[in-house]
CSV table of C-alpha atoms in Angstrom, one decimal:
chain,number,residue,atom,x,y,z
A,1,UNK,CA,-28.8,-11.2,35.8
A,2,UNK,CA,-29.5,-13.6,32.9
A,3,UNK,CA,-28.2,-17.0,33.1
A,4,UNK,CA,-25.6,-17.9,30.6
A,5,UNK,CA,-26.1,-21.4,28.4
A,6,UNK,CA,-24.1,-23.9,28.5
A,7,UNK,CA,-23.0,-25.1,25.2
A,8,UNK,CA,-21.4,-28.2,24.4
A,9,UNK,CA,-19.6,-28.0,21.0
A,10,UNK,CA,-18.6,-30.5,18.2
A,11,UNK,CA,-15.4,-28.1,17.1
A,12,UNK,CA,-13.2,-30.9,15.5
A,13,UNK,CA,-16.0,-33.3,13.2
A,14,UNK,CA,-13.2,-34.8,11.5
A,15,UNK,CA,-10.6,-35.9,14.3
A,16,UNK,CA,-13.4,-36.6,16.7
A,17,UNK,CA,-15.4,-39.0,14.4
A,18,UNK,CA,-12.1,-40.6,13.6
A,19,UNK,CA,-11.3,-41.1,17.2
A,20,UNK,CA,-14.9,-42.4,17.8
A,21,UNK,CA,-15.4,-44.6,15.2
A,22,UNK,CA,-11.6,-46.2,16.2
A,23,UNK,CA,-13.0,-46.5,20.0
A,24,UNK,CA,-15.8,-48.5,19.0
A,25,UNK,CA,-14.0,-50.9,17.0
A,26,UNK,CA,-11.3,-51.1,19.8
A,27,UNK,CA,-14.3,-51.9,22.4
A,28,UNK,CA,-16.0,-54.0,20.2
A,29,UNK,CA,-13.2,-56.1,19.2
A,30,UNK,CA,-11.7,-56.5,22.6
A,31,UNK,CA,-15.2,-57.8,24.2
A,32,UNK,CA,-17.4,-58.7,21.4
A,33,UNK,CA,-15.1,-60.2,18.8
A,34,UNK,CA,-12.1,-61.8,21.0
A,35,UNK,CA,-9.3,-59.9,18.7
A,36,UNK,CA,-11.3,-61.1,15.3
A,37,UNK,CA,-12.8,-58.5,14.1
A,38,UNK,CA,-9.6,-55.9,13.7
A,39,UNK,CA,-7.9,-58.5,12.2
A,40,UNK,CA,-10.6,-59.8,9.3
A,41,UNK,CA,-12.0,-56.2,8.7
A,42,UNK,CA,-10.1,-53.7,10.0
A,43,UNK,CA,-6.5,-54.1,9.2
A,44,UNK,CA,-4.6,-53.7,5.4
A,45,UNK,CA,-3.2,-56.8,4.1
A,46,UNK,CA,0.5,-57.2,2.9
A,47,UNK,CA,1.8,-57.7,-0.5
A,48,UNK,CA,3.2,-61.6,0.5
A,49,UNK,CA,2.5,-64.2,2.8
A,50,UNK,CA,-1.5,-66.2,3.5
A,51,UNK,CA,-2.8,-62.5,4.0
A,52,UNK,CA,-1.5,-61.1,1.0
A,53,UNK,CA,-3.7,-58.6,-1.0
A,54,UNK,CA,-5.8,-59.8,-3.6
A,55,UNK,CA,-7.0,-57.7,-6.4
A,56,UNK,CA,-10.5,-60.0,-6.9
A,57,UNK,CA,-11.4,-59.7,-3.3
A,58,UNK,CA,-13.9,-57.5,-2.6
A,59,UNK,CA,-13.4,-56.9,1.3
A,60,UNK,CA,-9.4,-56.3,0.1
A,61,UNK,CA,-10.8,-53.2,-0.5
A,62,UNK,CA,-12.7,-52.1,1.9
A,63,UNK,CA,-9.7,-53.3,4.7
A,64,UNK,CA,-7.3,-51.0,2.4
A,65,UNK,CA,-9.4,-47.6,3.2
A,66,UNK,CA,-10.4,-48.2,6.3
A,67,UNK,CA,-7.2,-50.2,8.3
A,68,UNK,CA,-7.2,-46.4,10.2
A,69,UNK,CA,-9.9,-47.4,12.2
A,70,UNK,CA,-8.2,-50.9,13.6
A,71,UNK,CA,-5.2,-51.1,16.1
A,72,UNK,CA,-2.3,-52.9,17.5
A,73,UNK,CA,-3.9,-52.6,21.1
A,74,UNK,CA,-5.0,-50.6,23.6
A,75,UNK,CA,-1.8,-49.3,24.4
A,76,UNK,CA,-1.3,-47.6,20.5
A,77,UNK,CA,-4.7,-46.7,21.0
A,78,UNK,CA,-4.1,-44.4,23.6
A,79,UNK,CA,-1.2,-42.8,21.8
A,80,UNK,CA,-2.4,-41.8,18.9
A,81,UNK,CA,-5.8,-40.8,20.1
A,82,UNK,CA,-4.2,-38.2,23.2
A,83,UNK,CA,-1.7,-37.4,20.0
A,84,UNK,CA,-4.7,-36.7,17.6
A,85,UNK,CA,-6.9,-34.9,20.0
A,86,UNK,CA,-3.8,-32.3,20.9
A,87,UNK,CA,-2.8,-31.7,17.7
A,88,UNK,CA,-6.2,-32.2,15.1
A,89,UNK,CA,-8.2,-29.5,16.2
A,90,UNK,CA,-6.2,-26.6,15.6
A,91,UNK,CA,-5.2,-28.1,12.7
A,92,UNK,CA,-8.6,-28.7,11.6
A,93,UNK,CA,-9.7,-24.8,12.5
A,94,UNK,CA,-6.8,-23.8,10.4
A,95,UNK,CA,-7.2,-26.1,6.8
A,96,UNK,CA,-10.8,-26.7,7.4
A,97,UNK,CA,-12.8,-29.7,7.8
A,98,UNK,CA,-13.0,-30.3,4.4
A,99,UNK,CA,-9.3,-30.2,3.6
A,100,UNK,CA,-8.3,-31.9,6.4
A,101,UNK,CA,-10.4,-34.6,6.1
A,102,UNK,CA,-9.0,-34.7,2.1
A,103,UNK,CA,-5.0,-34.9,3.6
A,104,UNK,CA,-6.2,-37.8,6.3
A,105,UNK,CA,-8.1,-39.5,3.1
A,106,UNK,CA,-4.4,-39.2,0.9
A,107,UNK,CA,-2.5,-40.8,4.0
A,108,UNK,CA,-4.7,-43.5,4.5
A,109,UNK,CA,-4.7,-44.1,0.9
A,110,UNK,CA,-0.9,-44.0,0.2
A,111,UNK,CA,-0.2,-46.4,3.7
A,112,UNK,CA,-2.6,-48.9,2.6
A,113,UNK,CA,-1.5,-49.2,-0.9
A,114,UNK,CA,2.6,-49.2,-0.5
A,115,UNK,CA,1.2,-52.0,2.1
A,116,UNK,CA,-0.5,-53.9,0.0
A,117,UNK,CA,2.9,-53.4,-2.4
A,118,UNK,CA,5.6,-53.8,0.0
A,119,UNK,CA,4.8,-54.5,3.2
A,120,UNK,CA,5.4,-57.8,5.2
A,121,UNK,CA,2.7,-57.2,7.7
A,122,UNK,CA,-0.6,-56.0,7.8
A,123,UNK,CA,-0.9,-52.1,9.0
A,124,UNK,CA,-3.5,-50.4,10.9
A,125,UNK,CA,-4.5,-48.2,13.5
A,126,UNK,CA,-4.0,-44.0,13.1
A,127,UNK,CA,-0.3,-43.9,12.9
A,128,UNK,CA,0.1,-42.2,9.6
A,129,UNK,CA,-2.4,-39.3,10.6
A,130,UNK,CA,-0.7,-38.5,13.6
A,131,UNK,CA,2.9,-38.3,11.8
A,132,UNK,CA,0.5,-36.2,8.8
A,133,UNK,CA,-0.7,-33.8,11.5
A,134,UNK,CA,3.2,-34.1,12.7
A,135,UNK,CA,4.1,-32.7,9.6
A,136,UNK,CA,1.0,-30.4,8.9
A,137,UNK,CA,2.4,-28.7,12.0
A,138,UNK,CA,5.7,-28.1,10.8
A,139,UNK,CA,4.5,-25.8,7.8
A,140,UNK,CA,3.8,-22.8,9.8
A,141,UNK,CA,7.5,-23.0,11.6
A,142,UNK,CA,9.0,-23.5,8.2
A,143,UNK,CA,7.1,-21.0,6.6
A,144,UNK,CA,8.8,-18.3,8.9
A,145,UNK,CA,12.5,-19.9,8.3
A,146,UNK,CA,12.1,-21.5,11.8
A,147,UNK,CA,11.9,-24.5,13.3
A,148,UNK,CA,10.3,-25.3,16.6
A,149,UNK,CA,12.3,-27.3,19.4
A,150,UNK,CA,8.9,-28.5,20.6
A,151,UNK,CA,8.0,-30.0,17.0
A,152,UNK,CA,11.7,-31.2,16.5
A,153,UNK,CA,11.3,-33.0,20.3
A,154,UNK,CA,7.8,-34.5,19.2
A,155,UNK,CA,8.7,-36.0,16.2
A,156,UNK,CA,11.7,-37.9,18.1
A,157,UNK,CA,9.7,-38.8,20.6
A,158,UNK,CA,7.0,-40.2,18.6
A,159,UNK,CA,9.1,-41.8,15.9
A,160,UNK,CA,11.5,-43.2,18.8
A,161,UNK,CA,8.2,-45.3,20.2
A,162,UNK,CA,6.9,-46.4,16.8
A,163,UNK,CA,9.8,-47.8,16.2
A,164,UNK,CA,10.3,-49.7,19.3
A,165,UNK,CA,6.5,-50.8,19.3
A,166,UNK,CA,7.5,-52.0,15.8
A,167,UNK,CA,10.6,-54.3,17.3
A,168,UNK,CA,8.9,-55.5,19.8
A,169,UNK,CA,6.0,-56.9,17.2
A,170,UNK,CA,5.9,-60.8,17.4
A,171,UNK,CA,3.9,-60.6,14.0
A,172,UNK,CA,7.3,-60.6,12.2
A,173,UNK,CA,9.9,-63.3,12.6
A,174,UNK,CA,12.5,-63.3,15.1
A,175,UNK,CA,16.0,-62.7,14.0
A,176,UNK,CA,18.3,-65.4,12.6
A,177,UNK,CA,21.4,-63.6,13.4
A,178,UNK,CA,22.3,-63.1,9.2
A,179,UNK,CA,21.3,-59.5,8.8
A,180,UNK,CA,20.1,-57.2,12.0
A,181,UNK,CA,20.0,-54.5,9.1
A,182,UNK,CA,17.3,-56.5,7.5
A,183,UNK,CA,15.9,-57.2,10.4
A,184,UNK,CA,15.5,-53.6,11.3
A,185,UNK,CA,13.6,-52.8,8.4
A,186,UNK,CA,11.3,-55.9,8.4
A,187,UNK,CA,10.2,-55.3,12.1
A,188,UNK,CA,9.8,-51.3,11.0
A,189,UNK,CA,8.2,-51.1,7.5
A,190,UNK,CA,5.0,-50.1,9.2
A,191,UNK,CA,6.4,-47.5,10.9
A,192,UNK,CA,8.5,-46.4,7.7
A,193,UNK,CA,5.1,-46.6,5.5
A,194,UNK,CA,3.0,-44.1,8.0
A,195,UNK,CA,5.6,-41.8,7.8
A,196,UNK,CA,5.0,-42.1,3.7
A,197,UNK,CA,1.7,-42.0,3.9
A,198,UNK,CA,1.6,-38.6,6.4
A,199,UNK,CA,4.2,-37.0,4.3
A,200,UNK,CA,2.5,-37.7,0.9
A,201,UNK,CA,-0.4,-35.9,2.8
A,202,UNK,CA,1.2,-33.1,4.2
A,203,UNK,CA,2.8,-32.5,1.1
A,204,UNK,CA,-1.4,-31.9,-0.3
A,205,UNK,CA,-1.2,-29.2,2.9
A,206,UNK,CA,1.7,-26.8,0.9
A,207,UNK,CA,-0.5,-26.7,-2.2
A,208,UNK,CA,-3.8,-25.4,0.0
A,209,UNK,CA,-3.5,-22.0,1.6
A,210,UNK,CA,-5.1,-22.2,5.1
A,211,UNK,CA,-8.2,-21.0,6.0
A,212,UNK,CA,-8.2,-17.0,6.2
A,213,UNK,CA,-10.0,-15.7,9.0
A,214,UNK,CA,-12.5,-12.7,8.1
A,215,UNK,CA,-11.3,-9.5,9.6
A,216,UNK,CA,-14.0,-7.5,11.5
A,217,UNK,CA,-15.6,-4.7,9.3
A,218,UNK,CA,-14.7,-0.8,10.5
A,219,UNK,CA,-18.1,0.8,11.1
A,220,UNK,CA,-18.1,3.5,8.8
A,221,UNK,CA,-18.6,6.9,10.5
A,222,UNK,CA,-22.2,8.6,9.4
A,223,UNK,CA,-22.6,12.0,8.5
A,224,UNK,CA,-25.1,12.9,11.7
A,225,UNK,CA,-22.5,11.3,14.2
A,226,UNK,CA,-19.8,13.1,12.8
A,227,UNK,CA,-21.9,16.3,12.9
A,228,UNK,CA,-23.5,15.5,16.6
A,229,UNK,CA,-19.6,14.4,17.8
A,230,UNK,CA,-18.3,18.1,16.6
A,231,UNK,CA,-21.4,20.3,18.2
A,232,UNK,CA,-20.8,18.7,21.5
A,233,UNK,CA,-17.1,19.1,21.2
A,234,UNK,CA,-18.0,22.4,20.7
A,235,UNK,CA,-20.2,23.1,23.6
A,236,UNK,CA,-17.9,21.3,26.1
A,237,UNK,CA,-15.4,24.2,24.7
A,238,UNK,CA,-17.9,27.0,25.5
A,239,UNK,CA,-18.7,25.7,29.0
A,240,UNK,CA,-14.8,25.9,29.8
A,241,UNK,CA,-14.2,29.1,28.8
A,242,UNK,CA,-17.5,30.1,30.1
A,243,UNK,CA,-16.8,28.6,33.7
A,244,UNK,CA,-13.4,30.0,33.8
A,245,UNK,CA,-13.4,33.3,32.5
A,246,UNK,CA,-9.9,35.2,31.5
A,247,UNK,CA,-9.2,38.1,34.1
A,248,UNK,CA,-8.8,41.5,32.2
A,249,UNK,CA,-5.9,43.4,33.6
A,250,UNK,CA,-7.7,46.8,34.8
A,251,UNK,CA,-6.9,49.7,33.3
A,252,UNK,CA,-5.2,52.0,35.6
A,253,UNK,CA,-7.3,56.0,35.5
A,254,UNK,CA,-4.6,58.7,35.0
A,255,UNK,CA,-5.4,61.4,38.0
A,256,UNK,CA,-6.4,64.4,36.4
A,257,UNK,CA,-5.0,68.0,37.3
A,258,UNK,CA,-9.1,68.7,38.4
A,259,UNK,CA,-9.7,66.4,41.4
A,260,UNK,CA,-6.2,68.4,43.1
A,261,UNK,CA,-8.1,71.6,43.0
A,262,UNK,CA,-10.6,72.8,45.8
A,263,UNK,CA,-13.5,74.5,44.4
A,264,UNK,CA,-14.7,77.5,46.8
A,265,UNK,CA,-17.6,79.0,45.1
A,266,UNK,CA,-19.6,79.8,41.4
A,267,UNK,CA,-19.9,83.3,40.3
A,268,UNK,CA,-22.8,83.9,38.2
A,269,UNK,CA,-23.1,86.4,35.8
């Protein structure tokens, strides 16, 4: 018997290069860098404060496309990545690399720049991809009038430990006791702005029709098979009937009047 190859395969380019690229900067920040390098590169500055965004710099920019790459710590690492990898690759088979990559491209876009607008902290890390993918998830339960108690239970769950991360951030000030209300929101907005920026790109995922698998082609039926098929079915019929002949009934002989007479002699004339 033939040995069967072992393949190793790339099936999700898109949510594995993210996840990657986001690794490397995690590892290279926490033992390379000393915690620098996420925060000067990595990492989408806020609309006021001394890291507010600033339309002549140049590496403003750059830090507002690609704060996905940065994070808060090991610990949101972990989460979003394990979230990322369960959910991107089926996703990914289904819209396609292409258009995937295109919705990941609209969150990043729409987190970084109501950021740069509103925000009172810097943002990074892959939240807003994993509440797009959230949503991108959602469409084929809605699509049938449904909704899922496992996507319903995800969402909670997830949304539930953004915000607490987000509480428990010392990057925004502590509460004076005027407003918790306030407070709230200033220790949240970064959760509140993923969940914009996933939902602006989900909403790109109702416009695109997901990818249609190609059906698998009938083999059309040729002439001589058709003919070869019916000339065997045929002679299969003749050998039954040949191997088990129908029994005639006899035909019973009616007794003549001649074989009750007893001939005795010939007279020849």
């Amino acid at each position: 018997m033939a040995k069967k190859k072992f393949k190793f395969l790339f099936d999700s380019p898109v949510v594995l290069t993210i996840c990657a690229v986001s690794a490397l900067v995690c590892i290279l920040d926490s033992f390379a860098f000393k915690g620098k390098a996420v925060g000067a590169f990595f990492s989408c500055p806020m609309a006021h404060g001394d890291e507010a965004f600033k339309f002549s710099n140049p590496i403003h920019y750059f830090r507002l496309l690609f704060h996905v790459f940065g994070s808060y710590g090991w610990q949101a690492f972990f989460v979003n990545t394990l979230a990322l990898l369960a959910m991107g690759p089926q996703l990914e088979e289904r819209y396609g690399s292409l258009m995937l990559g295109l919705m990941c491209g609209i969150s990043v876009l729409v987190s970084g720049v109501l950021t740069a607008c509103l925000g009172v902290q810097p943002i990074m890390g892959t939240m807003c991809l994993v509440f797009l993918m959230i949503f991108l998830a959602s469409l084929t339960t809605l699509s049938k009038n449904s909704l899922l108690a496992s996507w319903t239970a995800g969402l909670v769950i997830y949304t539930a430990y953004s915000l607490y991360s987000g509480y428990l951030n010392p990057a925004v000030p502590k509460n004076d006791g005027s407003n918790s209300f306030i407070f709230f929101m200033q220790r949240n907005v970064v959760t509140f702005i993923s969940m914009a920026g996933g939902l602006c790109g989900s909403l790109f995922g109702f416009l695109v029709a997901p990818k249609k698998r190609a059906a698998p082609k009938k083999k059309p039926l040729d002439v001589d098979d058709s003919t070869e098929s019916s000339s065997s079915w045929k002679e299969q019929v003749e050998e039954t009937v040949v191997a088990s002949p129908e029994k005639k009934p006899k035909k019973k002989k009616a007794k003549s009047s001649d074989d009750d007479e007893v001939v005795i002699g010939t007279i020849e004339l």
